[in-house]
């Protein structure tokens, strides 16, 4: 993973709408999460997602399509 000297944001996610204790995520919430992950993957922002655990990092890669190259 390469970082420039101007990394703006590292997102430290602790959950997603798909794994909370609620009855289920709303479609709008999951769409919002997907839009954020897609923006990071497309390099629209100088942002990274913190690789903070096997379960969540795996879920972000499998279910949201997060490129492991955008994990810090």
Short mmCIF file of C-alpha atoms in Angstrom, two decimals:
data_model
loop_
_atom_site.label_atom_id
_atom_site.label_comp_id
_atom_site.label_asym_id
_atom_site.label_seq_id
_atom_site.Cartn_x
_atom_site.Cartn_y
_atom_site.Cartn_z
CA UNK A 1 0.00 0.00 0.00
CA UNK A 2 1.33 3.41 -0.92
CA UNK A 3 0.29 6.58 0.83
CA UNK A 4 1.07 10.05 -0.38
CA UNK A 5 2.23 12.74 2.00
CA UNK A 6 -1.25 14.24 1.85
CA UNK A 7 -3.52 11.45 3.10
CA UNK A 8 -6.66 13.26 4.16
CA UNK A 9 -8.81 10.65 5.87
CA UNK A 10 -8.62 7.18 7.36
CA UNK A 11 -12.07 5.77 8.12
CA UNK A 12 -12.14 3.51 11.18
CA UNK A 13 -15.39 1.65 10.74
CA UNK A 14 -16.71 -0.47 13.60
CA UNK A 15 -19.86 -1.84 12.00
CA UNK A 16 -22.04 -1.76 8.91
CA UNK A 17 -25.77 -1.73 8.40
CA UNK A 18 -25.52 -5.41 7.52
CA UNK A 19 -24.17 -6.57 10.89
CA UNK A 20 -25.87 -4.45 13.53
CA UNK A 21 -28.34 -5.84 16.05
CA UNK A 22 -31.28 -4.20 14.32
CA UNK A 23 -33.91 -6.30 12.55
CA UNK A 24 -32.26 -5.42 9.26
CA UNK A 25 -30.59 -2.59 7.41
CA UNK A 26 -32.66 -0.19 5.37
CA UNK A 27 -31.95 -0.18 1.67
CA UNK A 28 -31.04 3.51 1.90
CA UNK A 29 -28.46 2.89 4.63
CA UNK A 30 -26.76 0.06 2.72
CA UNK A 31 -26.79 2.19 -0.45
CA UNK A 32 -25.14 5.06 1.46
CA UNK A 33 -22.43 2.72 2.78
CA UNK A 34 -21.87 1.28 -0.70
CA UNK A 35 -21.58 4.77 -2.17
CA UNK A 36 -18.90 5.68 0.39
CA UNK A 37 -16.87 2.50 -0.27
CA UNK A 38 -17.17 3.01 -4.05
CA UNK A 39 -15.94 6.61 -3.72
CA UNK A 40 -12.88 5.40 -1.81
CA UNK A 41 -12.20 2.64 -4.36
CA UNK A 42 -12.46 5.06 -7.27
CA UNK A 43 -9.98 7.41 -5.66
CA UNK A 44 -12.35 10.36 -5.60
CA UNK A 45 -11.03 11.23 -2.17
CA UNK A 46 -7.62 10.75 -0.63
CA UNK A 47 -9.11 8.29 1.88
CA UNK A 48 -8.42 4.86 3.28
CA UNK A 49 -10.38 2.39 5.38
CA UNK A 50 -8.64 1.16 8.52
CA UNK A 51 -8.05 -2.59 8.54
CA UNK A 52 -9.20 -3.10 12.13
CA UNK A 53 -10.32 -6.70 12.21
CA UNK A 54 -10.67 -9.89 10.23
CA UNK A 55 -14.48 -10.01 10.32
CA UNK A 56 -15.24 -6.41 9.37
CA UNK A 57 -12.41 -6.08 6.84
CA UNK A 58 -13.54 -9.33 5.19
CA UNK A 59 -17.13 -8.15 5.07
CA UNK A 60 -16.13 -4.86 3.50
CA UNK A 61 -14.17 -6.72 0.80
CA UNK A 62 -16.79 -9.43 0.16
CA UNK A 63 -20.09 -7.60 0.51
CA UNK A 64 -19.14 -4.05 -0.41
CA UNK A 65 -16.33 -4.76 -2.87
CA UNK A 66 -13.68 -2.73 -1.04
CA UNK A 67 -10.31 -3.02 -2.77
CA UNK A 68 -7.77 -4.29 -0.18
CA UNK A 69 -5.35 -1.74 -1.63
CA UNK A 70 -7.49 0.98 -0.05
CA UNK A 71 -7.11 -0.42 3.43
CA UNK A 72 -4.60 0.99 5.84
#
